Amino acid sequence: MATVKKKAAKKAVKKSAKKATKKTAAKKSAAAKAKPGKYVYVWGDGKADGDGSMKALLGGKGANLAEMSNIGVPVPAGFTITTEVCTYYYDNGKKYPKTLDAQIEENIAKVEKVMGKKFGDLENPLLLSVRSGARESMPGMMDTILNLGINDEVVEALATKTGNAKFAWDSYRRFLQMYGSVVMEVEAEAGEHHDPYEVILDEAKEKAGVKDDSGLSADDLREVVEKFKALIKDRSGKNFPEDPRAQLKGAVNAVFNSWNNDRAIVYRQKYGIPAAWGTAVNVQAMVFGNTGKTSGTGVAFTRDPATGENVFYGEYLIDAQGEDVVAGVRTPKPIAKMAKDLPKSYKELQVIRKKLEKHFRDVQDVEFTIEEGKLWMLQTRNGKRTGFAAVNIALDMVKERLIKKEEAILRIPADDLSHLLAPIFDSKAEKAATKVGSGLPAGPGAASGKIYFSAEESVAAAAKGESVILVRQATSPEDLRGMIAAEGILTTEGGASSHAALVARQMGKVCVCGAHNMSIDYDKKTLTGNGVTLNEGDELSLNGFVGSVYAGEIQSSPSQVIQGLLENKAAAKRSDTYKKFMELMTWTDKLRKLGVRTNSDTPEQVEQAIKFGAEGIGLTRAEHMFFEGNRIDSVREMILADDDEGRAKALKKIKVFMKKDFKGIFKALDGRPATIRLLDPPLHEFIGTMTDEQKQDLSEKIGMSASDITKRIHSLHEENPMLGHRGCRLGISYPAITATQVEAILEAAAEVQAKGTKVLPEIMVPLVSYARELEIQKQVIDETADEVRKKLGLKKSQLKYTVGTMIEIPRAAITADEVAEHAEFFSFGTNDLTQTGLGLSRDDSSSFLPAYQDAEVLSNNPFASLDQGGVGKLVEMGVLGGRSVKPKLKLGICGEHGGDPDSVKFFHRAGLNYVSCSPFRIPVARLAAAQAALEEKGLARGEVS
């Protein structure tokens, strides 16, 4: 009999659920559209004007409160003033639409009806909370006011109604503290190290002999209220407003104004949130967690946001309001202990936890209050999480059949994959460390080591088994050996595309660039920051995720993914993190259309890149082969030569090095294609920074006196070497330079092919502006190839190659149809295309780019994420122009933007065949490419959550 009843109950629940789903769907279809002239949307009592799909209009908080109300979750009634009002407010000199006041009054009445209380009433008063609510969650960035509507009369009415004077006066002091700070701008003044309200509270607690606020009596709190009001009057020159409606108006103004406070602006810049979106304002009936031992408040996640583990994760406090949990004034309890303190509410919360996660199909970050045993949900939003958690949660939810694989891929921010690849610090140890500076997080990860200020000293120290942090004002090719030897790299100058950043990312090195608040004294061998001076040999730690620099050593280790992929460690491969990473990569490769290659210059880098999933080389920079050891001398000898004979002698040495490296690269590729950029050496990188000692050393090697070397360097000096005698210009001036490289490439290819490995060389001519430049260079390449084939006795079909160019000059993009006549492929060099297209130096612009972002001239660093509206247009012109001549022209991109998720998605939309990036960015590019393919089908992150 009991079994029959259970089955009947289950059927009834399912039937009820279906009805609820249909009811919700009907409400959604009716509410999903914004209504002209409607600025206020109400929710409560299981109904709402809006729903969860209306985040653009209602903000994330307002939309989700409406959605929770619609699905029967207990939510205090309230209303949302839309983001359209915020836009109107700023567009009209901080004035509001004429009908707004009437709409607010109309909806206050609706809230009063649902809650059974009246705003400003002296018998059964309704208090309100006023909170921000942007489209994208911006936790803590804007302002909140609780307990609004209380005054000298209402506090007495509240005390009488509840029979709890302590609660009433506690609510009043909380309101005064928030309103005084946020609306009346009475805060800590210059020279004050403590919040003036907290100073008054501390004095009251000391006088009463209690440890925290909850120990204060009603009389104690009454005295605190009087002191708060006196503080506000003294510092603002104004009386605290007693009229509840005046309070509401002031609070709404303050929340809209907080959209443009410093915190909010910085946050928007960091996360690419447009200022034009604006914020909504949510006005909600207060429920009280500070009424005694059967009340409380808390914040929780439906899963652990740090690890992704499927456990209820959060904190709560008994007899408290929401801000107490996050303010740190009292120590909250772990959510699991609530089962003992408030068992009935805890069980209800567990049911709602499952309901919300199932409904929103994502991890939820919730706020709740328990008022005398009754549970109320105050907020839900998709929980922010680490990269580790994002992967774990997404894949777990697929196994739980909560979401599909496609949704899982869209859930994971592509950049967050770097969290799984980089070494990490112990969080407790990092918090305890002494921070001495900060800069741009150019190479993700964590590294500790001893400070060394030169490449030579770094190499010597590493050879002794020391962990090294190479510290330079800026790095150059001369520093490469030191960069290889170092665990991490710190520069006090440069930007996201500086030499240090580019090379560090390619090598997977931890790097902090542009730490402008730190200074180096090379003579004294000291590094100074934040009042701390460190000497050579002292320990330093770098957090490349956030750009923080610490004195001392903080322990780190390779991630499990790196140990499994690159070190082939069996234990790492058995780890859950490694298995999930590999599973995710398998999913992405089945979905993406865009190929992913690597920017790699050595066989070792290529081997790494292939383990990361590279499908070939998108860029091998010939000149980078000469940054190691004494190889740079041969390039310097070539540059300094003043006749063909001297140049030929240097080229002979260059060919030997190149051929050896190309053989290693082709073997590592194992039949995959390789785009090789011919020599493109900016003169200042090779000869402009030579010291007297280096000149003397080179003099002995090449038979040119040190004084003649100096004279030659002066004669070759260029005011703007980045736009000087380099790239194809060098090859046109001296065809033998091009011919020697082609010989090295094709002879290496022939030798590797002879041993059974397929080779697909793609020879790329750099810095082309005119079609004729490419035509001239292609003729040299083809003639040299014929000579190589003849020398080796090979047919055309036995030694194949293609010729293309790097589109990195605006003229080449604009005249791409002409350039394509002589090209079999284009590769967009977006680093230099950004530099030449915007007229910005990638090495020098970091000093003023932050000001441009503050002024909203730029939303992000164009060297880190493609300027799609400007440089992106040049890319699109290049695509259209090239394919108008050759519809099947192969197109790729080999700038650093190839590893930036937003840029990768742009290149997908632009119709490129592949992106190429540094080895450690390959997984990020693979995931972003899969997301781009899904977005092309109309799916988006917001639609599946």
JSON list of N, CA and C in Angstrom, two decimals, residues 9 43 64 87 92 146 184 231 236 255 280 337 378 392 471 501 524 552 574 664 687 696 698-699 702 850 913 933:
[
{"chain": "A", "resi": 9, "resn": "ALA", "atom": "N", "xyz": [2.38, 9.54, -5.61]},
{"chain": "A", "resi": 9, "resn": "ALA", "atom": "CA", "xyz": [2.98, 10.84, -5.25]},
{"chain": "A", "resi": 9, "resn": "ALA", "atom": "C", "xyz": [3.96, 11.28, -6.30]},
{"chain": "A", "resi": 43, "resn": "TRP", "atom": "N", "xyz": [8.62, 41.66, -9.17]},
{"chain": "A", "resi": 43, "resn": "TRP", "atom": "CA", "xyz": [8.58, 40.21, -8.98]},
{"chain": "A", "resi": 43, "resn": "TRP", "atom": "C", "xyz": [8.11, 39.93, -7.56]},
{"chain": "A", "resi": 64, "resn": "ASN", "atom": "N", "xyz": [17.49, 37.18, -12.70]},
{"chain": "A", "resi": 64, "resn": "ASN", "atom": "CA", "xyz": [17.48, 35.92, -11.96]},
{"chain": "A", "resi": 64, "resn": "ASN", "atom": "C", "xyz": [16.53, 35.93, -10.77]},
{"chain": "A", "resi": 87, "resn": "THR", "atom": "N", "xyz": [21.19, 54.32, -18.68]},
{"chain": "A", "resi": 87, "resn": "THR", "atom": "CA", "xyz": [21.63, 54.97, -19.92]},
{"chain": "A", "resi": 87, "resn": "THR", "atom": "C", "xyz": [21.02, 56.36, -20.04]},
{"chain": "A", "resi": 92, "resn": "ASN", "atom": "N", "xyz": [21.35, 62.24, -20.06]},
{"chain": "A", "resi": 92, "resn": "ASN", "atom": "CA", "xyz": [20.53, 63.44, -19.84]},
{"chain": "A", "resi": 92, "resn": "ASN", "atom": "C", "xyz": [20.92, 64.20, -18.57]},
{"chain": "A", "resi": 146, "resn": "LEU", "atom": "N", "xyz": [21.21, 48.55, 2.64]},
{"chain": "A", "resi": 146, "resn": "LEU", "atom": "CA", "xyz": [20.22, 47.69, 3.29]},
{"chain": "A", "resi": 146, "resn": "LEU", "atom": "C", "xyz": [19.44, 48.46, 4.34]},
{"chain": "A", "resi": 184, "resn": "MET", "atom": "N", "xyz": [25.91, 59.72, 1.36]},
{"chain": "A", "resi": 184, "resn": "MET", "atom": "CA", "xyz": [26.36, 61.01, 1.88]},
{"chain": "A", "resi": 184, "resn": "MET", "atom": "C", "xyz": [27.88, 61.14, 1.87]},
{"chain": "A", "resi": 231, "resn": "LEU", "atom": "N", "xyz": [28.23, 61.95, 13.42]},
{"chain": "A", "resi": 231, "resn": "LEU", "atom": "CA", "xyz": [29.37, 61.84, 12.50]},
{"chain": "A", "resi": 231, "resn": "LEU", "atom": "C", "xyz": [28.97, 62.31, 11.10]},
{"chain": "A", "resi": 236, "resn": "SER", "atom": "N", "xyz": [29.44, 65.84, 6.71]},
{"chain": "A", "resi": 236, "resn": "SER", "atom": "CA", "xyz": [28.77, 66.20, 5.45]},
{"chain": "A", "resi": 236, "resn": "SER", "atom": "C", "xyz": [28.12, 67.58, 5.52]},
{"chain": "A", "resi": 255, "resn": "VAL", "atom": "N", "xyz": [23.47, 54.24, -6.51]},
{"chain": "A", "resi": 255, "resn": "VAL", "atom": "CA", "xyz": [23.77, 53.00, -7.24]},
{"chain": "A", "resi": 255, "resn": "VAL", "atom": "C", "xyz": [24.06, 53.31, -8.70]},
{"chain": "A", "resi": 280, "resn": "ALA", "atom": "N", "xyz": [21.36, 47.99, -13.75]},
{"chain": "A", "resi": 280, "resn": "ALA", "atom": "CA", "xyz": [20.00, 48.12, -13.23]},
{"chain": "A", "resi": 280, "resn": "ALA", "atom": "C", "xyz": [20.09, 48.40, -11.73]},
{"chain": "A", "resi": 337, "resn": "LYS", "atom": "N", "xyz": [27.95, 23.10, 8.75]},
{"chain": "A", "resi": 337, "resn": "LYS", "atom": "CA", "xyz": [27.58, 23.17, 10.18]},
{"chain": "A", "resi": 337, "resn": "LYS", "atom": "C", "xyz": [26.16, 23.70, 10.38]},
{"chain": "A", "resi": 378, "resn": "LEU", "atom": "N", "xyz": [17.94, 35.52, -1.76]},
{"chain": "A", "resi": 378, "resn": "LEU", "atom": "CA", "xyz": [18.09, 36.93, -2.12]},
{"chain": "A", "resi": 378, "resn": "LEU", "atom": "C", "xyz": [18.76, 37.12, -3.48]},
{"chain": "A", "resi": 392, "resn": "ASN", "atom": "N", "xyz": [36.46, 20.99, -14.52]},
{"chain": "A", "resi": 392, "resn": "ASN", "atom": "CA", "xyz": [35.86, 19.90, -13.75]},
{"chain": "A", "resi": 392, "resn": "ASN", "atom": "C", "xyz": [34.34, 19.96, -13.75]},
{"chain": "A", "resi": 471, "resn": "VAL", "atom": "N", "xyz": [66.16, 39.33, -14.06]},
{"chain": "A", "resi": 471, "resn": "VAL", "atom": "CA", "xyz": [65.56, 40.65, -13.84]},
{"chain": "A", "resi": 471, "resn": "VAL", "atom": "C", "xyz": [66.26, 41.65, -14.75]},
{"chain": "A", "resi": 501, "resn": "ALA", "atom": "N", "xyz": [57.87, 39.32, -23.22]},
{"chain": "A", "resi": 501, "resn": "ALA", "atom": "CA", "xyz": [56.56, 38.69, -23.20]},
{"chain": "A", "resi": 501, "resn": "ALA", "atom": "C", "xyz": [56.42, 37.65, -24.31]},
{"chain": "A", "resi": 524, "resn": "LYS", "atom": "N", "xyz": [74.68, 48.81, -8.80]},
{"chain": "A", "resi": 524, "resn": "LYS", "atom": "CA", "xyz": [74.62, 48.29, -7.43]},
{"chain": "A", "resi": 524, "resn": "LYS", "atom": "C", "xyz": [74.04, 46.88, -7.36]},
{"chain": "A", "resi": 552, "resn": "GLY", "atom": "N", "xyz": [61.36, 36.91, -1.49]},
{"chain": "A", "resi": 552, "resn": "GLY", "atom": "CA", "xyz": [61.43, 35.59, -0.88]},
{"chain": "A", "resi": 552, "resn": "GLY", "atom": "C", "xyz": [60.95, 34.48, -1.80]},
{"chain": "A", "resi": 574, "resn": "ARG", "atom": "N", "xyz": [47.53, 9.68, -14.64]},
{"chain": "A", "resi": 574, "resn": "ARG", "atom": "CA", "xyz": [46.42, 9.04, -13.92]},
{"chain": "A", "resi": 574, "resn": "ARG", "atom": "C", "xyz": [45.56, 10.06, -13.18]},
{"chain": "A", "resi": 664, "resn": "GLY", "atom": "N", "xyz": [66.18, 19.27, -37.95]},
{"chain": "A", "resi": 664, "resn": "GLY", "atom": "CA", "xyz": [65.58, 18.90, -36.67]},
{"chain": "A", "resi": 664, "resn": "GLY", "atom": "C", "xyz": [64.11, 19.26, -36.61]},
{"chain": "A", "resi": 687, "resn": "ILE", "atom": "N", "xyz": [72.74, 44.57, -33.69]},
{"chain": "A", "resi": 687, "resn": "ILE", "atom": "CA", "xyz": [74.00, 45.30, -33.55]},
{"chain": "A", "resi": 687, "resn": "ILE", "atom": "C", "xyz": [73.87, 46.59, -32.75]},
{"chain": "A", "resi": 696, "resn": "GLN", "atom": "N", "xyz": [84.83, 43.88, -29.34]},
{"chain": "A", "resi": 696, "resn": "GLN", "atom": "CA", "xyz": [86.19, 43.36, -29.34]},
{"chain": "A", "resi": 696, "resn": "GLN", "atom": "C", "xyz": [86.19, 41.85, -29.61]},
{"chain": "A", "resi": 698, "resn": "LEU", "atom": "N", "xyz": [83.87, 40.14, -31.19]},
{"chain": "A", "resi": 698, "resn": "LEU", "atom": "CA", "xyz": [83.50, 39.90, -32.60]},
{"chain": "A", "resi": 698, "resn": "LEU", "atom": "C", "xyz": [84.65, 40.25, -33.53]},
{"chain": "A", "resi": 699, "resn": "SER", "atom": "N", "xyz": [85.39, 41.29, -33.19]},
{"chain": "A", "resi": 699, "resn": "SER", "atom": "CA", "xyz": [86.54, 41.72, -33.99]},
{"chain": "A", "resi": 699, "resn": "SER", "atom": "C", "xyz": [87.54, 40.57, -34.17]},
{"chain": "A", "resi": 702, "resn": "ILE", "atom": "N", "xyz": [85.94, 37.86, -36.67]},
{"chain": "A", "resi": 702, "resn": "ILE", "atom": "CA", "xyz": [85.67, 38.11, -38.10]},
{"chain": "A", "resi": 702, "resn": "ILE", "atom": "C", "xyz": [86.76, 38.93, -38.79]},
{"chain": "A", "resi": 850, "resn": "PRO", "atom": "N", "xyz": [47.36, 52.40, -20.44]},
{"chain": "A", "resi": 850, "resn": "PRO", "atom": "CA", "xyz": [46.41, 52.41, -19.33]},
{"chain": "A", "resi": 850, "resn": "PRO", "atom": "C", "xyz": [45.56, 53.69, -19.29]},
{"chain": "A", "resi": 913, "resn": "ASN", "atom": "N", "xyz": [42.15, 29.88, -42.45]},
{"chain": "A", "resi": 913, "resn": "ASN", "atom": "CA", "xyz": [42.28, 28.42, -42.36]},
{"chain": "A", "resi": 913, "resn": "ASN", "atom": "C", "xyz": [42.87, 27.98, -41.03]},
{"chain": "A", "resi": 933, "resn": "ALA", "atom": "N", "xyz": [33.24, 27.86, -33.61]},
{"chain": "A", "resi": 933, "resn": "ALA", "atom": "CA", "xyz": [32.41, 27.03, -34.50]},
{"chain": "A", "resi": 933, "resn": "ALA", "atom": "C", "xyz": [31.00, 26.88, -33.94]}
]
